CSV table of C-alpha atoms in Angstrom, one decimal:
chain,number,residue,atom,x,y,z
A,1,UNK,CA,83.8,-30.3,5.9
A,2,UNK,CA,85.0,-30.0,9.5
A,3,UNK,CA,83.4,-29.8,12.8
A,4,UNK,CA,85.2,-26.6,13.5
A,5,UNK,CA,86.9,-24.0,11.4
A,6,UNK,CA,90.6,-23.7,11.6
A,7,UNK,CA,92.1,-20.3,11.1
A,8,UNK,CA,95.9,-20.0,10.8
A,9,UNK,CA,97.6,-16.6,10.4
A,10,UNK,CA,100.9,-16.3,8.6
A,11,UNK,CA,102.8,-15.4,11.8
A,12,UNK,CA,101.4,-18.4,13.8
A,13,UNK,CA,103.2,-21.7,14.2
A,14,UNK,CA,101.2,-24.2,12.2
A,15,UNK,CA,102.1,-27.2,14.4
A,16,UNK,CA,101.0,-25.5,17.6
A,17,UNK,CA,97.6,-24.5,16.1
A,18,UNK,CA,97.1,-27.9,14.6
A,19,UNK,CA,97.8,-29.6,17.9
A,20,UNK,CA,95.2,-27.3,19.5
A,21,UNK,CA,92.5,-28.3,17.0
A,22,UNK,CA,93.4,-31.8,15.9
A,23,UNK,CA,90.9,-33.7,18.2
A,24,UNK,CA,87.9,-32.1,16.4
A,25,UNK,CA,89.0,-32.1,12.8
A,26,UNK,CA,87.4,-34.7,10.5
A,27,UNK,CA,87.5,-35.7,6.8
A,28,UNK,CA,89.0,-33.2,4.3
A,29,UNK,CA,90.4,-29.8,5.1
A,30,UNK,CA,90.2,-27.1,2.5
A,31,UNK,CA,92.6,-24.2,2.5
A,32,UNK,CA,92.5,-21.1,0.4
A,33,UNK,CA,94.7,-18.0,0.1
A,34,UNK,CA,95.6,-15.2,-2.2
A,35,UNK,CA,98.1,-15.6,-4.9
A,36,UNK,CA,101.1,-14.5,-2.9
A,37,UNK,CA,100.7,-17.0,-0.1
A,38,UNK,CA,101.3,-20.3,-2.1
A,39,UNK,CA,104.3,-21.3,-0.1
A,40,UNK,CA,102.5,-20.8,3.2
A,41,UNK,CA,99.6,-23.0,2.1
A,42,UNK,CA,102.0,-25.7,0.9
A,43,UNK,CA,103.6,-25.7,4.4
A,44,UNK,CA,100.1,-26.0,6.0
A,45,UNK,CA,99.2,-28.8,3.6
A,46,UNK,CA,102.4,-30.7,4.4
A,47,UNK,CA,101.7,-30.3,8.1
A,48,UNK,CA,98.2,-31.7,7.8
A,49,UNK,CA,99.3,-34.6,5.6
A,50,UNK,CA,102.0,-35.7,8.0
A,51,UNK,CA,100.0,-35.3,11.2
A,52,UNK,CA,96.5,-36.2,10.1
A,53,UNK,CA,97.3,-38.7,7.3
A,54,UNK,CA,94.3,-37.3,5.5
A,55,UNK,CA,94.0,-36.0,1.9
A,56,UNK,CA,94.1,-32.2,1.6
A,57,UNK,CA,93.4,-29.8,-1.2
A,58,UNK,CA,94.7,-26.4,-1.7
A,59,UNK,CA,93.0,-23.9,-4.0
A,60,UNK,CA,94.5,-20.6,-4.9
A,61,UNK,CA,91.7,-18.2,-5.5
A,62,UNK,CA,92.1,-15.5,-8.1
A,63,UNK,CA,92.4,-12.2,-6.2
A,64,UNK,CA,90.7,-10.3,-9.0
A,65,UNK,CA,87.6,-12.5,-8.7
A,66,UNK,CA,87.4,-12.0,-4.9
A,67,UNK,CA,87.9,-8.3,-5.3
A,68,UNK,CA,85.3,-8.0,-8.0
A,69,UNK,CA,82.5,-9.9,-6.2
A,70,UNK,CA,83.6,-11.2,-2.8
A,71,UNK,CA,81.9,-14.6,-1.9
A,72,UNK,CA,78.8,-14.0,-4.0
A,73,UNK,CA,79.9,-15.4,-7.3
A,74,UNK,CA,80.3,-18.9,-5.7
A,75,UNK,CA,77.3,-18.6,-3.4
A,76,UNK,CA,75.7,-21.9,-4.4
A,77,UNK,CA,78.8,-23.9,-3.7
A,78,UNK,CA,80.5,-22.1,-0.9
A,79,UNK,CA,81.7,-24.4,1.9
A,80,UNK,CA,80.0,-23.8,5.2
A,81,UNK,CA,83.2,-22.5,6.7
A,82,UNK,CA,82.8,-19.4,4.5
A,83,UNK,CA,79.2,-18.8,5.6
A,84,UNK,CA,77.5,-17.3,8.6
A,85,UNK,CA,77.7,-19.8,11.4
A,86,UNK,CA,74.2,-18.9,12.8
A,87,UNK,CA,71.1,-19.6,10.7
A,88,UNK,CA,67.9,-17.6,11.1
A,89,UNK,CA,64.5,-18.6,9.8
A,90,UNK,CA,60.9,-17.3,10.2
A,91,UNK,CA,59.6,-20.5,8.6
A,92,UNK,CA,57.7,-22.3,11.3
A,93,UNK,CA,56.0,-25.1,9.4
A,94,UNK,CA,57.6,-28.5,8.5
A,95,UNK,CA,60.0,-28.4,5.6
A,96,UNK,CA,61.4,-31.0,3.2
A,97,UNK,CA,59.7,-34.1,1.8
A,98,UNK,CA,60.7,-36.5,4.6
A,99,UNK,CA,57.6,-38.2,6.0
A,100,UNK,CA,55.3,-37.0,3.3
A,101,UNK,CA,55.1,-40.3,1.5
A,102,UNK,CA,55.8,-38.8,-1.9
A,103,UNK,CA,57.2,-41.1,-4.6
A,104,UNK,CA,60.8,-40.5,-5.6
A,105,UNK,CA,60.5,-41.7,-9.2
A,106,UNK,CA,57.8,-42.6,-11.7
A,107,UNK,CA,57.2,-46.2,-12.4
A,108,UNK,CA,57.7,-47.5,-16.0
A,109,UNK,CA,53.9,-47.8,-16.3
A,110,UNK,CA,53.4,-44.2,-15.3
A,111,UNK,CA,56.1,-42.9,-17.8
A,112,UNK,CA,54.5,-44.9,-20.6
A,113,UNK,CA,51.0,-43.6,-19.7
A,114,UNK,CA,52.2,-39.9,-19.5
A,115,UNK,CA,53.9,-40.2,-22.9
A,116,UNK,CA,50.8,-41.8,-24.4
A,117,UNK,CA,48.2,-39.4,-23.0
A,118,UNK,CA,50.0,-36.1,-23.0
A,119,UNK,CA,49.1,-35.4,-26.6
A,120,UNK,CA,45.4,-36.0,-25.7
A,121,UNK,CA,45.5,-33.6,-22.8
A,122,UNK,CA,47.6,-30.9,-24.5
A,123,UNK,CA,44.7,-29.2,-26.5
A,124,UNK,CA,42.8,-28.9,-23.2
A,125,UNK,CA,45.7,-27.8,-21.0
A,126,UNK,CA,44.8,-24.2,-20.7
A,127,UNK,CA,41.2,-25.1,-19.8
A,128,UNK,CA,42.6,-27.5,-17.1
A,129,UNK,CA,44.9,-24.9,-15.6
A,130,UNK,CA,42.2,-22.2,-15.5
A,131,UNK,CA,39.9,-24.7,-13.8
A,132,UNK,CA,42.7,-25.5,-11.3
A,133,UNK,CA,43.3,-21.9,-10.3
A,134,UNK,CA,39.6,-21.2,-10.1
A,135,UNK,CA,39.1,-24.2,-7.8
A,136,UNK,CA,42.1,-23.6,-5.6
A,137,UNK,CA,41.6,-19.8,-5.1
A,138,UNK,CA,37.9,-20.3,-4.4
A,139,UNK,CA,38.6,-22.9,-1.7
A,140,UNK,CA,41.7,-21.1,-0.3
A,141,UNK,CA,41.5,-17.4,-1.1
A,142,UNK,CA,44.5,-16.6,1.1
A,143,UNK,CA,46.7,-18.2,-1.6
A,144,UNK,CA,45.9,-15.1,-3.7
A,145,UNK,CA,48.4,-13.3,-1.4
A,146,UNK,CA,51.2,-15.1,-3.3
A,147,UNK,CA,50.3,-13.5,-6.6
A,148,UNK,CA,51.1,-10.1,-8.1
A,149,UNK,CA,47.9,-9.1,-9.9
A,150,UNK,CA,49.9,-7.1,-12.5
A,151,UNK,CA,51.8,-10.3,-13.5
A,152,UNK,CA,50.9,-13.6,-12.0
A,153,UNK,CA,47.2,-13.8,-12.0
A,154,UNK,CA,46.6,-13.2,-15.7
A,155,UNK,CA,49.4,-15.5,-16.9
A,156,UNK,CA,49.7,-18.2,-14.2
A,157,UNK,CA,47.4,-20.6,-16.1
A,158,UNK,CA,49.6,-20.2,-19.2
A,159,UNK,CA,52.8,-20.6,-17.2
A,160,UNK,CA,51.4,-23.8,-15.6
A,161,UNK,CA,50.5,-25.1,-19.1
A,162,UNK,CA,54.1,-24.6,-20.2
A,163,UNK,CA,55.4,-26.2,-17.0
A,164,UNK,CA,53.2,-29.3,-17.6
A,165,UNK,CA,54.3,-29.4,-21.3
A,166,UNK,CA,58.0,-29.3,-20.3
A,167,UNK,CA,57.5,-32.0,-17.7
A,168,UNK,CA,55.4,-34.3,-19.9
A,169,UNK,CA,57.9,-33.9,-22.8
A,170,UNK,CA,60.8,-35.0,-20.6
A,171,UNK,CA,59.3,-37.8,-18.5
A,172,UNK,CA,61.6,-40.3,-20.0
A,173,UNK,CA,64.7,-38.2,-19.0
A,174,UNK,CA,64.0,-35.8,-16.2
A,175,UNK,CA,67.7,-34.8,-16.0
A,176,UNK,CA,67.0,-32.1,-18.6
A,177,UNK,CA,64.6,-30.4,-16.2
A,178,UNK,CA,67.0,-30.7,-13.3
A,179,UNK,CA,69.9,-28.8,-14.9
A,180,UNK,CA,71.1,-25.6,-13.3
A,181,UNK,CA,68.8,-22.8,-14.4
A,182,UNK,CA,66.2,-25.4,-15.6
A,183,UNK,CA,62.5,-25.9,-14.8
A,184,UNK,CA,62.8,-27.3,-11.3
A,185,UNK,CA,65.5,-24.7,-10.2
A,186,UNK,CA,63.5,-21.8,-11.6
A,187,UNK,CA,60.3,-22.9,-9.9
A,188,UNK,CA,62.1,-23.6,-6.6
A,189,UNK,CA,63.9,-20.2,-6.4
A,190,UNK,CA,60.5,-18.5,-7.0
A,191,UNK,CA,58.8,-20.6,-4.3
A,192,UNK,CA,61.6,-20.0,-1.8
A,193,UNK,CA,61.2,-16.3,-2.4
A,194,UNK,CA,57.5,-16.6,-1.6
A,195,UNK,CA,58.1,-18.9,1.4
A,196,UNK,CA,56.1,-21.7,0.0
A,197,UNK,CA,55.6,-24.8,2.2
A,198,UNK,CA,55.5,-28.5,1.2
A,199,UNK,CA,51.9,-28.8,2.4
A,200,UNK,CA,50.9,-26.3,-0.3
A,201,UNK,CA,52.2,-28.8,-3.0
A,202,UNK,CA,49.7,-31.3,-1.6
A,203,UNK,CA,47.0,-28.8,-1.9
A,204,UNK,CA,47.9,-28.0,-5.5
A,205,UNK,CA,48.0,-31.7,-6.4
A,206,UNK,CA,44.5,-32.2,-5.0
A,207,UNK,CA,43.0,-29.3,-7.1
A,208,UNK,CA,45.0,-30.1,-10.2
A,209,UNK,CA,43.9,-33.7,-10.3
A,210,UNK,CA,40.3,-32.6,-9.7
A,211,UNK,CA,40.6,-30.2,-12.6
A,212,UNK,CA,42.1,-32.9,-14.9
A,213,UNK,CA,39.3,-35.3,-14.1
A,214,UNK,CA,36.5,-32.7,-14.5
A,215,UNK,CA,37.8,-31.3,-17.9
A,216,UNK,CA,38.8,-34.7,-19.3
A,217,UNK,CA,36.0,-36.7,-17.7
A,218,UNK,CA,35.3,-38.7,-20.9
A,219,UNK,CA,39.0,-39.6,-21.3
A,220,UNK,CA,40.6,-40.1,-17.9
A,221,UNK,CA,40.3,-43.6,-16.6
A,222,UNK,CA,41.4,-44.5,-13.1
A,223,UNK,CA,44.6,-45.8,-14.5
A,224,UNK,CA,45.4,-42.6,-16.4
A,225,UNK,CA,44.4,-40.5,-13.3
A,226,UNK,CA,46.7,-42.6,-11.1
A,227,UNK,CA,49.6,-42.1,-13.6
A,228,UNK,CA,49.2,-38.3,-13.7
A,229,UNK,CA,48.8,-38.2,-9.9
A,230,UNK,CA,52.1,-40.1,-9.4
A,231,UNK,CA,53.9,-37.9,-12.0
A,232,UNK,CA,52.7,-34.7,-10.3
A,233,UNK,CA,53.8,-36.0,-6.9
A,234,UNK,CA,57.2,-36.9,-8.2
A,235,UNK,CA,57.7,-33.4,-9.5
A,236,UNK,CA,56.4,-32.0,-6.2
A,237,UNK,CA,59.0,-34.0,-4.3
A,238,UNK,CA,61.9,-32.9,-6.5
A,239,UNK,CA,60.8,-29.2,-6.1
A,240,UNK,CA,60.3,-29.6,-2.3
A,241,UNK,CA,63.8,-31.2,-1.9
A,242,UNK,CA,65.3,-28.5,-4.1
A,243,UNK,CA,63.6,-25.8,-2.1
A,244,UNK,CA,64.8,-27.2,1.2
A,245,UNK,CA,68.4,-27.1,-0.2
A,246,UNK,CA,67.9,-23.5,-1.2
A,247,UNK,CA,66.4,-22.6,2.1
A,248,UNK,CA,69.5,-24.0,3.9
A,249,UNK,CA,71.8,-22.1,1.6
A,250,UNK,CA,69.9,-18.9,2.3
A,251,UNK,CA,70.2,-19.5,6.0
A,252,UNK,CA,73.9,-20.5,6.1
A,253,UNK,CA,75.4,-17.8,3.8
A,254,UNK,CA,76.7,-14.5,5.3
A,255,UNK,CA,73.8,-12.4,6.5
A,256,UNK,CA,71.5,-15.3,5.7
A,257,UNK,CA,68.0,-16.1,6.7
A,258,UNK,CA,64.8,-17.7,5.3
A,259,UNK,CA,61.2,-16.6,5.2
A,260,UNK,CA,59.8,-13.1,5.5
A,261,UNK,CA,61.5,-10.9,8.1
A,262,UNK,CA,61.4,-7.2,9.0
A,263,UNK,CA,63.9,-4.7,7.5
A,264,UNK,CA,64.0,-1.0,8.0
A,265,UNK,CA,64.2,1.4,5.1
A,266,UNK,CA,67.4,3.3,5.4
A,267,UNK,CA,67.7,5.2,2.1
A,268,UNK,CA,65.5,6.3,-0.8
A,269,UNK,CA,67.2,7.8,-3.9
A,270,UNK,CA,65.9,8.9,-7.2
A,271,UNK,CA,68.2,7.4,-9.8
A,272,UNK,CA,66.1,8.1,-12.9
A,273,UNK,CA,62.8,9.7,-13.8
A,274,UNK,CA,60.1,7.4,-12.2
A,275,UNK,CA,62.8,5.1,-10.7
A,276,UNK,CA,63.8,4.9,-7.0
A,277,UNK,CA,66.5,3.0,-5.3
A,278,UNK,CA,65.5,1.7,-1.9
A,279,UNK,CA,68.0,0.5,0.8
A,280,UNK,CA,67.3,-1.7,3.8
A,281,UNK,CA,69.0,-2.8,7.0
A,282,UNK,CA,67.9,-5.1,9.8
A,283,UNK,CA,66.1,-3.2,12.7
A,284,UNK,CA,67.5,-3.1,16.2
A,285,UNK,CA,66.9,-6.4,18.0
A,286,UNK,CA,66.7,-8.4,14.8
A,287,UNK,CA,68.8,-11.6,14.7
A,288,UNK,CA,70.4,-10.0,11.6
A,289,UNK,CA,71.4,-6.8,13.4
A,290,UNK,CA,75.0,-6.0,12.9
A,291,UNK,CA,75.4,-8.1,9.7
A,292,UNK,CA,78.6,-6.9,8.1
A,293,UNK,CA,77.7,-8.0,4.6
A,294,UNK,CA,74.9,-9.8,2.8
A,295,UNK,CA,75.9,-12.6,0.5
A,296,UNK,CA,74.0,-13.2,-2.7
A,297,UNK,CA,74.6,-13.8,-6.4
A,298,UNK,CA,74.6,-11.0,-9.0
A,299,UNK,CA,71.3,-11.0,-10.9
A,300,UNK,CA,69.2,-12.3,-8.0
A,301,UNK,CA,66.0,-10.5,-6.8
A,302,UNK,CA,64.6,-9.5,-3.4
A,303,UNK,CA,61.0,-10.2,-2.5
A,304,UNK,CA,59.2,-7.5,-0.7
A,305,UNK,CA,56.0,-7.5,1.3
A,306,UNK,CA,54.7,-4.2,2.6
A,307,UNK,CA,51.7,-2.9,4.6
A,308,UNK,CA,49.9,0.0,3.0
A,309,UNK,CA,48.1,2.7,5.0
A,310,UNK,CA,44.9,0.7,5.6
A,311,UNK,CA,46.8,-2.0,7.4
A,312,UNK,CA,46.4,-4.6,4.7
A,313,UNK,CA,49.5,-6.5,3.7
A,314,UNK,CA,50.4,-6.2,0.1
A,315,UNK,CA,52.7,-8.4,-1.8
A,316,UNK,CA,54.8,-10.1,-2.5
A,317,UNK,CA,56.7,-8.3,-5.2
A,318,UNK,CA,60.0,-9.2,-6.7
A,319,UNK,CA,62.6,-6.5,-7.4
A,320,UNK,CA,66.2,-6.9,-8.5
A,321,UNK,CA,68.8,-6.7,-5.8
A,322,UNK,CA,71.1,-3.8,-6.8
A,323,UNK,CA,73.2,-3.5,-3.6
A,324,UNK,CA,77.0,-3.5,-4.4
A,325,UNK,CA,79.0,-6.5,-3.1
A,326,UNK,CA,80.3,-6.7,0.4
A,327,UNK,CA,77.9,-4.1,1.9
A,328,UNK,CA,76.0,-4.2,5.2
A,329,UNK,CA,72.7,-3.3,3.5
A,330,UNK,CA,70.3,-4.7,0.9
A,331,UNK,CA,68.9,-2.7,-1.9
A,332,UNK,CA,66.4,-2.9,-4.7
A,333,UNK,CA,65.4,-0.6,-7.5
A,334,UNK,CA,61.7,0.1,-8.2
A,335,UNK,CA,60.0,1.7,-11.2
A,336,UNK,CA,56.7,3.4,-10.7
A,337,UNK,CA,54.1,1.5,-12.8
A,338,UNK,CA,50.7,2.8,-13.9
A,339,UNK,CA,48.2,1.1,-11.6
A,340,UNK,CA,51.0,-0.6,-9.7
A,341,UNK,CA,49.8,-0.8,-6.0
A,342,UNK,CA,53.2,-1.4,-4.4
A,343,UNK,CA,55.3,0.6,-6.8
A,344,UNK,CA,53.0,3.6,-6.4
A,345,UNK,CA,53.1,3.3,-2.6
A,346,UNK,CA,56.9,3.1,-2.6
A,347,UNK,CA,57.2,6.2,-4.8
A,348,UNK,CA,54.5,8.3,-3.1
A,349,UNK,CA,54.4,7.2,0.6
A,350,UNK,CA,57.3,5.0,1.7
A,351,UNK,CA,59.7,6.9,4.0
A,352,UNK,CA,63.1,6.3,5.6
A,353,UNK,CA,62.5,4.5,8.9
A,354,UNK,CA,59.5,2.5,7.6
A,355,UNK,CA,59.4,-1.3,8.1
A,356,UNK,CA,59.0,-3.8,5.2
A,357,UNK,CA,59.3,-7.5,5.1
A,358,UNK,CA,61.9,-9.2,2.9
A,359,UNK,CA,62.9,-12.7,1.9
A,360,UNK,CA,66.5,-13.2,1.0
A,361,UNK,CA,67.8,-12.9,-2.6
A,362,UNK,CA,66.8,-15.7,-5.0
A,363,UNK,CA,66.9,-16.3,-8.7
A,364,UNK,CA,68.6,-18.2,-11.5
A,365,UNK,CA,69.4,-15.2,-13.8
A,366,UNK,CA,73.1,-15.1,-12.8
A,367,UNK,CA,76.2,-14.7,-14.9
A,368,UNK,CA,78.4,-17.6,-16.0
A,369,UNK,CA,81.5,-17.0,-14.0
A,370,UNK,CA,83.0,-20.4,-14.7
A,371,UNK,CA,83.9,-19.6,-18.3
A,372,UNK,CA,84.8,-15.9,-18.3
A,373,UNK,CA,86.1,-15.3,-21.8
A,374,UNK,CA,85.4,-11.6,-22.5
A,375,UNK,CA,82.3,-12.6,-24.4
A,376,UNK,CA,79.3,-11.4,-22.4
A,377,UNK,CA,76.7,-9.1,-24.0
A,378,UNK,CA,73.9,-7.4,-22.1
A,379,UNK,CA,70.6,-6.4,-23.8
A,380,UNK,CA,68.0,-4.6,-21.6
A,381,UNK,CA,65.0,-2.4,-21.9
A,382,UNK,CA,63.5,-0.1,-19.3
A,383,UNK,CA,63.8,-1.3,-15.7
A,384,UNK,CA,65.3,-4.5,-17.2
A,385,UNK,CA,68.7,-2.9,-16.8
A,386,UNK,CA,68.7,-3.5,-13.0
A,387,UNK,CA,70.1,-7.1,-13.0
A,388,UNK,CA,72.8,-6.0,-15.4
A,389,UNK,CA,74.3,-3.7,-12.8
A,390,UNK,CA,75.6,-6.4,-10.4
A,391,UNK,CA,76.3,-8.7,-13.3
A,392,UNK,CA,78.7,-6.1,-14.7
A,393,UNK,CA,80.2,-5.6,-11.3
A,394,UNK,CA,80.8,-9.3,-11.1
A,395,UNK,CA,82.2,-9.9,-14.6
A,396,UNK,CA,84.1,-6.6,-15.0
A,397,UNK,CA,84.3,-4.4,-18.0
A,398,UNK,CA,87.0,-6.6,-19.5
A,399,UNK,CA,84.5,-9.4,-19.8
A,400,UNK,CA,81.5,-7.5,-21.0
A,401,UNK,CA,81.9,-6.7,-24.7
A,402,UNK,CA,78.8,-4.6,-25.1
A,403,UNK,CA,75.9,-3.1,-23.0
A,404,UNK,CA,72.8,-2.5,-25.1
A,405,UNK,CA,69.9,-0.6,-23.6
A,406,UNK,CA,66.5,0.6,-24.9
A,407,UNK,CA,64.6,3.3,-23.0
A,408,UNK,CA,62.3,6.3,-23.6
A,409,UNK,CA,64.9,9.0,-22.9
A,410,UNK,CA,68.2,9.4,-21.1
A,411,UNK,CA,66.4,10.8,-18.1
A,412,UNK,CA,64.4,7.6,-17.7
A,413,UNK,CA,67.5,5.4,-18.2
A,414,UNK,CA,68.4,3.8,-14.8
A,415,UNK,CA,72.1,3.5,-13.9
A,416,UNK,CA,73.2,5.3,-17.1
A,417,UNK,CA,76.0,7.1,-15.3
A,418,UNK,CA,77.4,3.8,-14.0
A,419,UNK,CA,77.5,2.1,-17.5
A,420,UNK,CA,78.9,5.3,-19.1
A,421,UNK,CA,81.9,5.1,-16.8
A,422,UNK,CA,82.1,1.3,-16.7
A,423,UNK,CA,84.7,0.9,-19.5
A,424,UNK,CA,82.4,-1.4,-21.5
A,425,UNK,CA,81.2,-0.4,-25.0
A,426,UNK,CA,77.6,0.8,-24.9
A,427,UNK,CA,74.8,1.1,-27.4
A,428,UNK,CA,71.7,3.1,-26.3
A,429,UNK,CA,68.5,3.5,-28.2
A,430,UNK,CA,66.0,6.1,-27.1
A,431,UNK,CA,62.5,6.4,-28.5
A,432,UNK,CA,60.9,9.7,-27.3
A,433,UNK,CA,60.9,13.1,-28.8
A,434,UNK,CA,63.4,14.4,-26.2
A,435,UNK,CA,66.1,12.6,-28.2
A,436,UNK,CA,64.7,12.9,-31.7
A,437,UNK,CA,67.2,11.7,-34.2
A,438,UNK,CA,64.9,11.5,-37.3
A,439,UNK,CA,63.3,8.2,-36.2
A,440,UNK,CA,60.8,8.1,-33.4
A,441,UNK,CA,60.0,4.4,-33.8
A,442,UNK,CA,61.8,2.0,-31.4
A,443,UNK,CA,64.2,-0.3,-33.2
A,444,UNK,CA,62.8,-3.6,-34.2
A,445,UNK,CA,64.3,-6.7,-32.6
A,446,UNK,CA,65.9,-7.6,-36.0
A,447,UNK,CA,67.5,-4.1,-36.3
A,448,UNK,CA,68.7,-4.2,-32.7
A,449,UNK,CA,70.2,-7.6,-33.0
A,450,UNK,CA,71.8,-6.8,-36.3
A,451,UNK,CA,73.5,-3.8,-34.9
A,452,UNK,CA,74.6,-5.7,-31.8
A,453,UNK,CA,76.1,-8.5,-33.9
A,454,UNK,CA,77.9,-6.0,-36.0
A,455,UNK,CA,79.6,-4.5,-32.9
A,456,UNK,CA,80.5,-7.8,-31.2
A,457,UNK,CA,81.1,-10.2,-34.1
A,458,UNK,CA,80.0,-13.8,-34.5
A,459,UNK,CA,77.1,-14.6,-32.1
A,460,UNK,CA,77.8,-18.3,-31.6
A,461,UNK,CA,80.2,-18.0,-28.7
A,462,UNK,CA,78.9,-15.0,-26.8
A,463,UNK,CA,76.9,-15.2,-23.6
A,464,UNK,CA,73.8,-13.1,-24.1
A,465,UNK,CA,71.9,-11.8,-21.1
A,466,UNK,CA,68.5,-10.3,-21.8
A,467,UNK,CA,65.9,-8.5,-19.5
A,468,UNK,CA,63.0,-6.3,-20.4
A,469,UNK,CA,59.3,-6.4,-21.3
A,470,UNK,CA,58.1,-9.9,-22.2
A,471,UNK,CA,57.2,-9.3,-25.9
A,472,UNK,CA,60.5,-7.4,-26.5
A,473,UNK,CA,62.5,-10.3,-24.9
A,474,UNK,CA,60.6,-12.9,-27.0
A,475,UNK,CA,61.5,-11.0,-30.2
A,476,UNK,CA,65.1,-10.4,-29.3
A,477,UNK,CA,65.6,-14.0,-28.2
A,478,UNK,CA,64.1,-15.3,-31.4
A,479,UNK,CA,66.4,-13.1,-33.5
A,480,UNK,CA,69.5,-14.2,-31.6
A,481,UNK,CA,68.6,-17.9,-31.9
A,482,UNK,CA,67.9,-17.4,-35.6
A,483,UNK,CA,71.4,-16.0,-36.0
A,484,UNK,CA,73.0,-19.0,-34.3
A,485,UNK,CA,73.3,-17.8,-30.7
A,486,UNK,CA,73.7,-20.8,-28.4
A,487,UNK,CA,74.0,-19.2,-24.9
A,488,UNK,CA,71.0,-17.0,-24.3
A,489,UNK,CA,69.9,-16.3,-20.7
A,490,UNK,CA,67.1,-14.0,-19.6
A,491,UNK,CA,65.0,-12.8,-16.7
A,492,UNK,CA,61.2,-12.2,-16.6
A,493,UNK,CA,59.4,-9.9,-14.3
A,494,UNK,CA,56.5,-12.2,-13.5
A,495,UNK,CA,56.4,-15.9,-14.3
A,496,UNK,CA,59.5,-17.2,-16.2
A,497,UNK,CA,57.4,-19.8,-18.0
A,498,UNK,CA,54.9,-17.4,-19.5
A,499,UNK,CA,57.1,-16.4,-22.4
A,500,UNK,CA,57.6,-18.1,-25.7
A,501,UNK,CA,61.2,-19.2,-25.2
A,502,UNK,CA,61.6,-19.8,-21.5
A,503,UNK,CA,64.1,-22.6,-21.8
A,504,UNK,CA,64.9,-22.6,-25.5
A,505,UNK,CA,68.6,-22.3,-25.0
A,506,UNK,CA,68.5,-25.5,-22.8
A,507,UNK,CA,66.6,-27.5,-25.4
A,508,UNK,CA,63.6,-28.2,-23.1
A,509,UNK,CA,60.8,-26.8,-25.3
């Protein structure tokens, strides 16, 4: 917005400060203040208008919003003047699509060809994607480092099938996929968290086209192959450009950076049975040393890479960022999973003072702060409660009508004390004998949704946020949609596209 940032305190003469800075001010100047300083802002605006002959805008920020979640709520749209002025990145390879020669849009012929041939390829899509991953991982085994064996490897072929289906079904109007929280944004956030480079898209295109041609050898003509190749490259360009945008936001926001960088473990706390809260700070000598607060949006996740005792790097793994707003540390909460290599190491061997690698917070599972209308409802199960913590901090108890959580026992329920004292209405369901109430079976999705609707009223206008095991979420979402819910948002630990209703609320699938 400006070449330099102009700070004017209330007890400083505006004209004098303006004269000091006027040679380097360009375009539009944005001013913000708390509610009690309106007259002061008007005076500054009048000064700028008369001296600069430039349009100015004054925006009075709601103090409550700032107090609840400073800076982070508006993280995607903060002007640079509110961000850190020094960017830091460990990404050394070329970024962005410039110079790659990727097509910006599909030709009319390509669109027509995709529409005509998608139904033919659809029955073979899973075979194609399995072939693709087999080819790529065999030729480039280091790519396996990007996958979590507990989640990504078994379901990535299915997730890619659903991505292809969403793309093919929307080739005539890609704007649906480009909406906030849509396919491209979800993919791009995950890829930024993994520090994916543009060159890896080219690699994926090569192996995906080879898989299509091998599986569909008797169907794919050179013309059909060329159309699918162009369509895949167009999507690659849109993702690459979106990822470059996200990388820049990550670098420019307060405490920002991009790529994996070292952090020191500064705290390990047991917050529930089998659940630990891990805090991190930049080590001495890091470009991030001395960061006063880390800016991120509530509901976003950290990506962690760790070296186990044999010196082999393990990761990456995604864990919800649970640090409170306006703190000088980052934090995530990790549940010990049976057979989980990283979670077991964290619970049994990780110590304060150890070094891990983190990428900055990413993710699209963030609350709707533009239309706060006291209508948010949280539904979580197990460790799925973790994103709800900062969402609640951001929205406030007055805007969260009900917090629903399913767990084994009160002792395994993370952050129970916080929600008990939050001021929001709560509904807890426990399923183990420790809390025997005459029914040891977990509530069905239909029963849980029925009880939820009975407590909050008509489901049409509520914002529902859901996080938990995949099957549980699928069933809860299906019940909510069946009952007329229109605003359903959810987070998946693993691939967002490997569930039955990944973008149902957006009308994509």
